[in-house]
Coordinates of C-alpha atoms and ligand atoms in Angstrom, one line a residue:
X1 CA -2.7 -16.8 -12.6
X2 CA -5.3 -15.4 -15.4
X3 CA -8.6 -16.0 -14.2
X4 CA -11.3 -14.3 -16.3
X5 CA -14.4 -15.8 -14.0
X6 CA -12.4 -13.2 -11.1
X7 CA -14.7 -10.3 -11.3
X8 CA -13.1 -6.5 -11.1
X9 CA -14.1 -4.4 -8.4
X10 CA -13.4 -1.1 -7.8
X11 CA -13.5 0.5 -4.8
X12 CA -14.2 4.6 -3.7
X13 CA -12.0 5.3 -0.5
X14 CA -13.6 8.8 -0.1
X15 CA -11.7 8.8 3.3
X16 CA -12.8 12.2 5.9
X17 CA -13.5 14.1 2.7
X18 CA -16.8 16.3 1.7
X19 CA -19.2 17.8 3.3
X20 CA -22.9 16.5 2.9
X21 CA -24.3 18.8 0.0
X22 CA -21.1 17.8 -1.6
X23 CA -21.1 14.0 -0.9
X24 CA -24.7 14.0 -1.9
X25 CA -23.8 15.8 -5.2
X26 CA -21.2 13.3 -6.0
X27 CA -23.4 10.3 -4.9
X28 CA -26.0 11.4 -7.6
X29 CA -23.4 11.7 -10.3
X30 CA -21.6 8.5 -9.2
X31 CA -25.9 6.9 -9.8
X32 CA -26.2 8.9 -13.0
X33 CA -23.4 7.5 -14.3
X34 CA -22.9 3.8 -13.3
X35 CA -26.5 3.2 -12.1
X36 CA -26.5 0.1 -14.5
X37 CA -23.0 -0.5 -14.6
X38 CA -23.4 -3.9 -13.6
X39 CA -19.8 -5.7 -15.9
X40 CA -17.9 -5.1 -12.9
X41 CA -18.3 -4.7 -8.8
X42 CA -18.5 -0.7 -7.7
X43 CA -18.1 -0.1 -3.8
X44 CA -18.4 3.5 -2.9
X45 CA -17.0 4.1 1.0
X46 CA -17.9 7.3 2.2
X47 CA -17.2 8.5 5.7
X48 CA -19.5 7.4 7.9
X49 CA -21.5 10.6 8.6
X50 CA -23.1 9.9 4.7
X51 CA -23.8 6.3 4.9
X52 CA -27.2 7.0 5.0
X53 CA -27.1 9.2 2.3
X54 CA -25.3 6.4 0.1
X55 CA -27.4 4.1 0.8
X56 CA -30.7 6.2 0.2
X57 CA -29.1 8.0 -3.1
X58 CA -27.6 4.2 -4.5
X59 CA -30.7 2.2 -3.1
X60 CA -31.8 -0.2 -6.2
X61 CA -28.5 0.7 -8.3
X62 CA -25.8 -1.6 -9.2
X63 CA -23.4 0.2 -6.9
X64 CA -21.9 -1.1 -3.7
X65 CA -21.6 0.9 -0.2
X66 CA -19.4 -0.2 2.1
X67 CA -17.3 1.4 5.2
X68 CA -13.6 2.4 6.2
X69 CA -13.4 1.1 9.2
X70 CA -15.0 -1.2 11.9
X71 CA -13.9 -1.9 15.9
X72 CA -13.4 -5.9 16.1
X73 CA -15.9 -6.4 18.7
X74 CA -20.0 -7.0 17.9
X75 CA -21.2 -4.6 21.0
X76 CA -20.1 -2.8 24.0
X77 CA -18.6 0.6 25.8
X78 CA -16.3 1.5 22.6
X79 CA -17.3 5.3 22.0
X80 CA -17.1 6.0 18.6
X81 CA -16.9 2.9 16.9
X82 CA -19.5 0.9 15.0
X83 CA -19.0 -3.1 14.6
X84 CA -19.2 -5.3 11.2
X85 CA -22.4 -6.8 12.9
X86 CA -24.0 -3.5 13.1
X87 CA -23.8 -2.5 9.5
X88 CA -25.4 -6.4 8.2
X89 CA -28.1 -4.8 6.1
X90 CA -26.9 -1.6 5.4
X91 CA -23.8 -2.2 3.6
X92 CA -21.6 -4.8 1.7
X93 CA -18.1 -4.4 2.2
X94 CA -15.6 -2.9 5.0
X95 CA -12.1 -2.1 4.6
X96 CA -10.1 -3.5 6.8
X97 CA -6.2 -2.4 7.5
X98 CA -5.7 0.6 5.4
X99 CA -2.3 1.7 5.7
X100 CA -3.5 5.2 7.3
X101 CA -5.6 3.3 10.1
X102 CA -1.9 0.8 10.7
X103 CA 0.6 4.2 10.5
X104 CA -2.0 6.8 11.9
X105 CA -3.9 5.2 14.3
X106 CA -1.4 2.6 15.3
X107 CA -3.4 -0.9 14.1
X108 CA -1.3 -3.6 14.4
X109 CA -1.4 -6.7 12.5
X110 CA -3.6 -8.7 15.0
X111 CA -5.9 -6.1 15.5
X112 CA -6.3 -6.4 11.9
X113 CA -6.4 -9.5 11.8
X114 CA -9.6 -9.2 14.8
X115 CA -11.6 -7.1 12.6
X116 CA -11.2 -9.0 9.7
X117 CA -12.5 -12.2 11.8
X118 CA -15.5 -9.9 12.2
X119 CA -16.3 -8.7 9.2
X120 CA -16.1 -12.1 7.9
X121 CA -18.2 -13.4 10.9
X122 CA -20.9 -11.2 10.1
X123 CA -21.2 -12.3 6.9
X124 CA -19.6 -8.6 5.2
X125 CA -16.9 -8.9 2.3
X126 CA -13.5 -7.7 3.8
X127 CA -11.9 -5.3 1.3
X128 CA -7.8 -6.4 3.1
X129 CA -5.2 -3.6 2.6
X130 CA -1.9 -4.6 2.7
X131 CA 1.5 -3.0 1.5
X132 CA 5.8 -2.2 1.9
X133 CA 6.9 1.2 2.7
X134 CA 9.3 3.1 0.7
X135 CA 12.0 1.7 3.2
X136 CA 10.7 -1.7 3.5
X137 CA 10.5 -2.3 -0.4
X138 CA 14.3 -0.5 -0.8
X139 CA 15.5 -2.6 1.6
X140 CA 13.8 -5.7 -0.1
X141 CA 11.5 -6.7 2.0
X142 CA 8.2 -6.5 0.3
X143 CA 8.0 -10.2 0.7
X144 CA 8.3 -10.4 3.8
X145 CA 6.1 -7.8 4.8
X146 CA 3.0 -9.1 2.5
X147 CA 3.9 -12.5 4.3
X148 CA 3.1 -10.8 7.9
X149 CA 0.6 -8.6 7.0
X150 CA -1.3 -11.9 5.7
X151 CA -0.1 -14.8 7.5
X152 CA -0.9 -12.2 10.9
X153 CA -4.0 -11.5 9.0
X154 CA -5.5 -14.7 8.4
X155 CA -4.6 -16.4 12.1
X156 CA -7.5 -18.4 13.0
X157 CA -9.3 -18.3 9.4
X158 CA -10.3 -21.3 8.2
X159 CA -11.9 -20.2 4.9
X160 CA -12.0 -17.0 3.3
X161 CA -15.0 -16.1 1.6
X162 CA -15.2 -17.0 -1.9
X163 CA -13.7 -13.6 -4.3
X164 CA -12.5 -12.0 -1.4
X165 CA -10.9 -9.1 -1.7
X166 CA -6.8 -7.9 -1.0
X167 CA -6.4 -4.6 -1.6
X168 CA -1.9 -4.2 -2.5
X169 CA -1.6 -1.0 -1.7
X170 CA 2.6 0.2 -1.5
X171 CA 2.3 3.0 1.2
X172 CA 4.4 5.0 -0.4
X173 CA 1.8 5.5 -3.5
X174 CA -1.1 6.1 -1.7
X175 CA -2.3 9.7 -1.8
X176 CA 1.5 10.7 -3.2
X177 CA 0.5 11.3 -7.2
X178 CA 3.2 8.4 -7.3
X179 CA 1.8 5.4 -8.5
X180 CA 3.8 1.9 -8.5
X181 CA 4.9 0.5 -11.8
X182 CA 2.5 -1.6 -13.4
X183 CA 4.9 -4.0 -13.6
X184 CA 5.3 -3.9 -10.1
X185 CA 2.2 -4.6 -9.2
X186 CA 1.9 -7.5 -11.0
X187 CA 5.1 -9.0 -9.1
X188 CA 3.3 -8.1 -6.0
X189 CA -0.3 -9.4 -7.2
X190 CA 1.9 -12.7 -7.8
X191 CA 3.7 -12.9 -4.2
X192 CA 0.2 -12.1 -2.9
X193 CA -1.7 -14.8 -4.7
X194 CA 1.7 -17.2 -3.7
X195 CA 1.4 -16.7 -0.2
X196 CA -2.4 -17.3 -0.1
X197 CA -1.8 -20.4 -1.9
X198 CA 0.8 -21.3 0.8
X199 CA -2.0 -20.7 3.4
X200 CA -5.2 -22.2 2.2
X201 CA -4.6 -23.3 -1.1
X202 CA -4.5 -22.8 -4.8
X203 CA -8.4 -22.1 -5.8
X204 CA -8.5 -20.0 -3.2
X205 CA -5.7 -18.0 -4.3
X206 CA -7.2 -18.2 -7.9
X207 CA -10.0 -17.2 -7.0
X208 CA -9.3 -13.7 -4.6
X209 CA -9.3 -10.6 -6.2
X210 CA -6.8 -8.0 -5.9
X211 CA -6.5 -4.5 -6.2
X212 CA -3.9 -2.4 -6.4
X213 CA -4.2 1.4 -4.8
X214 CA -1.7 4.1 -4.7
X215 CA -2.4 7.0 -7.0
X216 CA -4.7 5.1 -9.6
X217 CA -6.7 7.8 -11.4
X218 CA -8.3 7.7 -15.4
X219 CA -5.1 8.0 -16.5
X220 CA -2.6 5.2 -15.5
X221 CA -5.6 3.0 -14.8
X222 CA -5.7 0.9 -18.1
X223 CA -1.7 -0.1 -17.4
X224 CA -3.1 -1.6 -14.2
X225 CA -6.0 -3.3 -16.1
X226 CA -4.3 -4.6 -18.3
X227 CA -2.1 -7.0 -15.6
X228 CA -3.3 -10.5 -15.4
X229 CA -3.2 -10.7 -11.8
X230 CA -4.7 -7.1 -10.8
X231 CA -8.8 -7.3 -10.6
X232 CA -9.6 -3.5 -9.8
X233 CA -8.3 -0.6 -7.4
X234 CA -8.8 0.9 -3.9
X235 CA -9.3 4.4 -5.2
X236 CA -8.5 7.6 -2.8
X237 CA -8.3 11.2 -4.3
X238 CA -9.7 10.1 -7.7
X239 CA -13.0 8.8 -5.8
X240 CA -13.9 12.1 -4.6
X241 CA -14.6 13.2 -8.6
X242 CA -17.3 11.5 -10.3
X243 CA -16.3 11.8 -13.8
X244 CA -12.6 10.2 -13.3
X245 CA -13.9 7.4 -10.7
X246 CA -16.7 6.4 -13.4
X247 CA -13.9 6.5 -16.1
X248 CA -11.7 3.9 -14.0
X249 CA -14.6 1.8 -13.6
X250 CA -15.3 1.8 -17.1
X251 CA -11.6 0.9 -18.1
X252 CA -11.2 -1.6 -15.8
X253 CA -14.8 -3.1 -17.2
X254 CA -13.3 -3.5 -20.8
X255 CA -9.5 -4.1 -19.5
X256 CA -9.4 -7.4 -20.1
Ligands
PEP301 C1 -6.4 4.8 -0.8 O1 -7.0 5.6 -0.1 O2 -6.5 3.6 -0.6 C2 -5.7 5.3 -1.9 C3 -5.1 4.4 -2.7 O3 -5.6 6.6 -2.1 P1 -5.0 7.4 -3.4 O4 -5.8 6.8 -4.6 O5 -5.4 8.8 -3.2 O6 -3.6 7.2 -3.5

């Protein structure tokens, strides 16, 4: 479904990395060099102990901040947690169901599915990682698993906000210098767009963005660009340098 009103977006998943000289380093050189960068959406997630620092050091630029994570609830006795309706003001976006949070930290789909009511509650953009494993897509069930992961996902959402964004991220590429096949992605962007069809309808599904993560770094990231169905990546390792997460932003700017 070509759709050249989707905007791309590119997102920095710096994850627990750098310390706060160095995120501060790499938040001026991520300024310096996509300050005006305004063809495309940037979103820079840092951990949370720099969010201030992002926001200070990106205040009045074209680029995004958003967070990794969020607890489902507004308030109350979590330790350790912050809430979507906390962050209204600071930041944009929030990532919701990264593959290292579902295998890691044990998230299951309706827990996802609980923070992702939130974030859209509180008026944030949902950033919606989904994806197979290496077993589940050898064994052919990459359908089936997008299908849970979003029908699970969505329970109880009406609407979803207008160029929201799912973030098709095979676990099995993420963080393994093994990126999925282009063409592979595009199959998956496909079945993801299908299913969201099947749930709400077809301009929604036109209309959601998707990104693909797993390994993307400045030099596979035009084959991605170049898919009709793929609008940006969920960048890890390749975040954490500014001159190859400014060159991905820049390819997928002229991709298309
Ligand atoms: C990610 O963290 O979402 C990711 C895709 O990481 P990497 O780019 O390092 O594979």
């Amino acid at each position: 479904m070509v759709n050249v009103n989707r905007t791309p977006i590119i997102g920095g998943n710096w994850k627990m990395h750098h310390t706060r000289a160095l995120a501060r380093e790499l938040l001026s050189s991520l300024r310096a060099a996509l300050e005006e960068f305004n063809q495309i959406d940037v979103v820079i997630c840092p951990p949370a102990p720099w969010l201030g620092d992002a926001i200070d050091t990106l205040e009045s630029s074209s680029i995004l901040v958003g967070v990794q994570n969020v607890h489902s609830a507004s308030e109350g006795a979590f330790t350790g947690e912050q809430s979507a309706a906390m962050l209204v003001g600071s930041v944009d976006y929030v990532i919701v169901g990264h593959s290292e949070r579902r295998l890691m930290f044990g998230e299951t789909d309706r827990q996802v599915n609980e923070k992702l009511r939130s974030v859209i509650d509180a008026g944030l953009e949902p950033i919606l990682a989904i994806g197979e494993s290496q077993d589940e897509r050898e064994s052919g069930e990459t359908e089936n698993v997008l299908r849970r992961q979003l029908f699970t996902g969505f329970d109880s959402i009406k609407m979803l906000p207008t160029g929201m964004v799912i973030a098709y991220e095979p676990v099995w590429a993420i963080g393994t210098g093994m990126s999925a096949s282009p063409e592979m992605v595009q199959m998956a962007a496909v079945t993801v767009r299908n299913l969201v069809a099947e749930r709400f309808d077809e301009i929604t599904a036109n209309s959601i963005r998707i990104q693909y993560g797993g390994s993307v770094n400045s030099t596979n990231a035009s084959e991605f660009a170049e898919q009709p169905d793929i609008d940006g990546a969920l960048v890890g390792g390749a975040s954490l340098n500014a001159d190859d997460f400014s060159a991905i932003c820049e390819i997928f700017a002229h991709g298309r």
